[in-house]
Coordinates of C-alpha atoms in Angstrom, one line a residue:
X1 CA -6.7 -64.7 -45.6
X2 CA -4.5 -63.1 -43.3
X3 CA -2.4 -65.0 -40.6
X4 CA -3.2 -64.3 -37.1
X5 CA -0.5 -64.8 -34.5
X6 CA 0.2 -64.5 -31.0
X7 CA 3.8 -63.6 -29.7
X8 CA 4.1 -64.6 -25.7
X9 CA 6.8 -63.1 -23.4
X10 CA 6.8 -65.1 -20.7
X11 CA 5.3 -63.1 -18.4
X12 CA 3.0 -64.5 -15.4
X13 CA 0.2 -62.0 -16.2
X14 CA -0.3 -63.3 -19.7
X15 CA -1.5 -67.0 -18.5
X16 CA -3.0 -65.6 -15.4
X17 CA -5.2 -63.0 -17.5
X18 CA -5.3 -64.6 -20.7
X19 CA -3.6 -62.7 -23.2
X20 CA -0.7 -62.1 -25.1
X21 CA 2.4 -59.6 -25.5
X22 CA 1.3 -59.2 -29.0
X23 CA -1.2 -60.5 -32.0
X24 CA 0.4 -60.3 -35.3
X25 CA -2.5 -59.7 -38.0
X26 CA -1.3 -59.7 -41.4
X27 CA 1.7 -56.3 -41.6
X28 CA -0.2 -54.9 -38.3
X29 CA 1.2 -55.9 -35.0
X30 CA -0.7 -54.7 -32.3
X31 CA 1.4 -54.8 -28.5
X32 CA -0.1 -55.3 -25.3
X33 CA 0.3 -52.7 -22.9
X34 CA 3.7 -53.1 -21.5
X35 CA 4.6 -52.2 -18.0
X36 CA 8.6 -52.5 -16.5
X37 CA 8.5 -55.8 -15.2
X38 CA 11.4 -58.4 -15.9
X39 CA 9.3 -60.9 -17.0
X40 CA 12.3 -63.3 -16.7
X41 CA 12.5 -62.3 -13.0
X42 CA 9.6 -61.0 -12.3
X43 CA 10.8 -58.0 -10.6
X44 CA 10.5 -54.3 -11.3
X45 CA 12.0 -50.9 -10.1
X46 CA 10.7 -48.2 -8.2
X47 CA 11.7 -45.5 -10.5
X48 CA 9.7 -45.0 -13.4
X49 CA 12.9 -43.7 -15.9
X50 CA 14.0 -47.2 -15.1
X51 CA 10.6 -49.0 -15.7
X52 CA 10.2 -47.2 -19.2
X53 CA 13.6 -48.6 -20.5
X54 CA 12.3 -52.3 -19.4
X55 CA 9.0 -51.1 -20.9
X56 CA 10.6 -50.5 -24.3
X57 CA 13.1 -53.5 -24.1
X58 CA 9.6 -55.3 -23.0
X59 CA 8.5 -54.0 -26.2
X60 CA 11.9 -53.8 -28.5
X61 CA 11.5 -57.9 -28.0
X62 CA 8.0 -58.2 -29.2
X63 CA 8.8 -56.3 -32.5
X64 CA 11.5 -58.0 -33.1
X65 CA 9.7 -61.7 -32.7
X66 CA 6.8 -60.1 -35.2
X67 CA 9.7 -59.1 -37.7
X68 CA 10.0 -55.4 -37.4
X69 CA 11.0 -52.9 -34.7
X70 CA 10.5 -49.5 -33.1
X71 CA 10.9 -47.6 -36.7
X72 CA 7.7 -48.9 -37.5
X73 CA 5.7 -47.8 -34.6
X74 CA 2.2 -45.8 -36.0
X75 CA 0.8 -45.4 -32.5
X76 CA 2.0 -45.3 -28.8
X77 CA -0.7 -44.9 -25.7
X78 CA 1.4 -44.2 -22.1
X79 CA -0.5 -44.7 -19.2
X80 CA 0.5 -43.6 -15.8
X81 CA -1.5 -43.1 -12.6
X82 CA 0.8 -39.7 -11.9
X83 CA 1.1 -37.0 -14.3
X84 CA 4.0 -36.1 -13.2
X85 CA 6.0 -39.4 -13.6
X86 CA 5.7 -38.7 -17.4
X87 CA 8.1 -35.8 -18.0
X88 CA 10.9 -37.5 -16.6
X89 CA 10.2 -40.3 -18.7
X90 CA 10.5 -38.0 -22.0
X91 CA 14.2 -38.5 -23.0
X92 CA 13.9 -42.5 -23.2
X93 CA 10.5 -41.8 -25.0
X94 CA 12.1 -39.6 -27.4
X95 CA 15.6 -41.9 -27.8
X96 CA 13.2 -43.8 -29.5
X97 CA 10.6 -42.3 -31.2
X98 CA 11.8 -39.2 -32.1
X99 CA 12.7 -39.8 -35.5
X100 CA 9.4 -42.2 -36.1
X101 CA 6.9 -39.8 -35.0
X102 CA 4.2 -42.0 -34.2
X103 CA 0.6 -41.2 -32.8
X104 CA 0.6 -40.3 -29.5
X105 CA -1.8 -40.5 -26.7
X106 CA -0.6 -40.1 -22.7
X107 CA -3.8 -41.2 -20.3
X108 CA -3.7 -40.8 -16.1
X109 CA -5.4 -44.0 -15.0
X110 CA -4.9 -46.4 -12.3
X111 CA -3.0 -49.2 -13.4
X112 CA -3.1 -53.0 -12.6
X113 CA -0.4 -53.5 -9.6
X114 CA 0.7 -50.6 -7.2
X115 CA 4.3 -51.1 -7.7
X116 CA 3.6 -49.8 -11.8
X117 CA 4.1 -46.4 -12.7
X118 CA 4.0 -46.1 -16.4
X119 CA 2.6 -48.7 -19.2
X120 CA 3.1 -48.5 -22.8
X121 CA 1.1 -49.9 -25.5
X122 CA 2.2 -49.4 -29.5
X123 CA 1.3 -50.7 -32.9
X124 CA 2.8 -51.2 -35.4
X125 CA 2.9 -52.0 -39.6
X126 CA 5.8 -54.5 -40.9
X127 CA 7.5 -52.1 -43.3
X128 CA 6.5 -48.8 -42.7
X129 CA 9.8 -47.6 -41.1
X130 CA 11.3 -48.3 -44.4
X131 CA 13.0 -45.1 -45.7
X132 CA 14.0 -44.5 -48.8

């Protein structure tokens, strides 16, 4: 039997909505969509270059508490209410995926709160970033 486990970030929205960062499920870890708040300060940025780094460090953070990192990233979502926010946002995309390569999907939906212009959701698989 595989061990389920959740991974918290601290963020408001996690209690208030009842969820977490990220489930652990045997190698899989599966990542909540992740918009550019600083969930230690609650704030975030208008710009939404700046609210994909926080985003990824957002992200980078969960990874690291399941035991792996962005190298093993199979699958990334972005969501952003305005197509055009998501061009700008390509070279911090690509700083670090473009050597992984994962799945990619980009969506234009409304998103939870206003001030959020881009979320990003990824999974991952403990290991598979491995290169030999």
């Amino acid at each position: 039997m595989t061990m389920r486990r959740a991974i918290m970030s601290g963020s408001r929205f996690e209690e208030q909505i009842g969820y977490a960062r990220a489930v652990v499920d045997g190698d899989r870890v599966h990542v909540s969509g992740t918009t550019g708040f600083d969930y230690a300060a609650m704030t975030i940025s208008d710009d939404v270059v700046e609210q994909a780094e926080q985003c990824l460090r957002n992200i980078g953070a969960a990874l690291a508490e399941a035991g792996c990192s962005f190298a093993d990233v199979v699958r990334v979502r972005y969501l952003l209410p305005d197509r055009e926010d998501f061009e700008p946002c390509w070279p911090v995309l690509r700083r670090r995926f473009g050597e992984v390569r994962p799945a990619a999907t980009m969506l234009v939906c409304g998103l939870a709160d206003p001030r959020m212009k881009i979320e990003i959701e990824v999974e991952a698989r403990k290991g598979s970033g491995d290169r030999d």
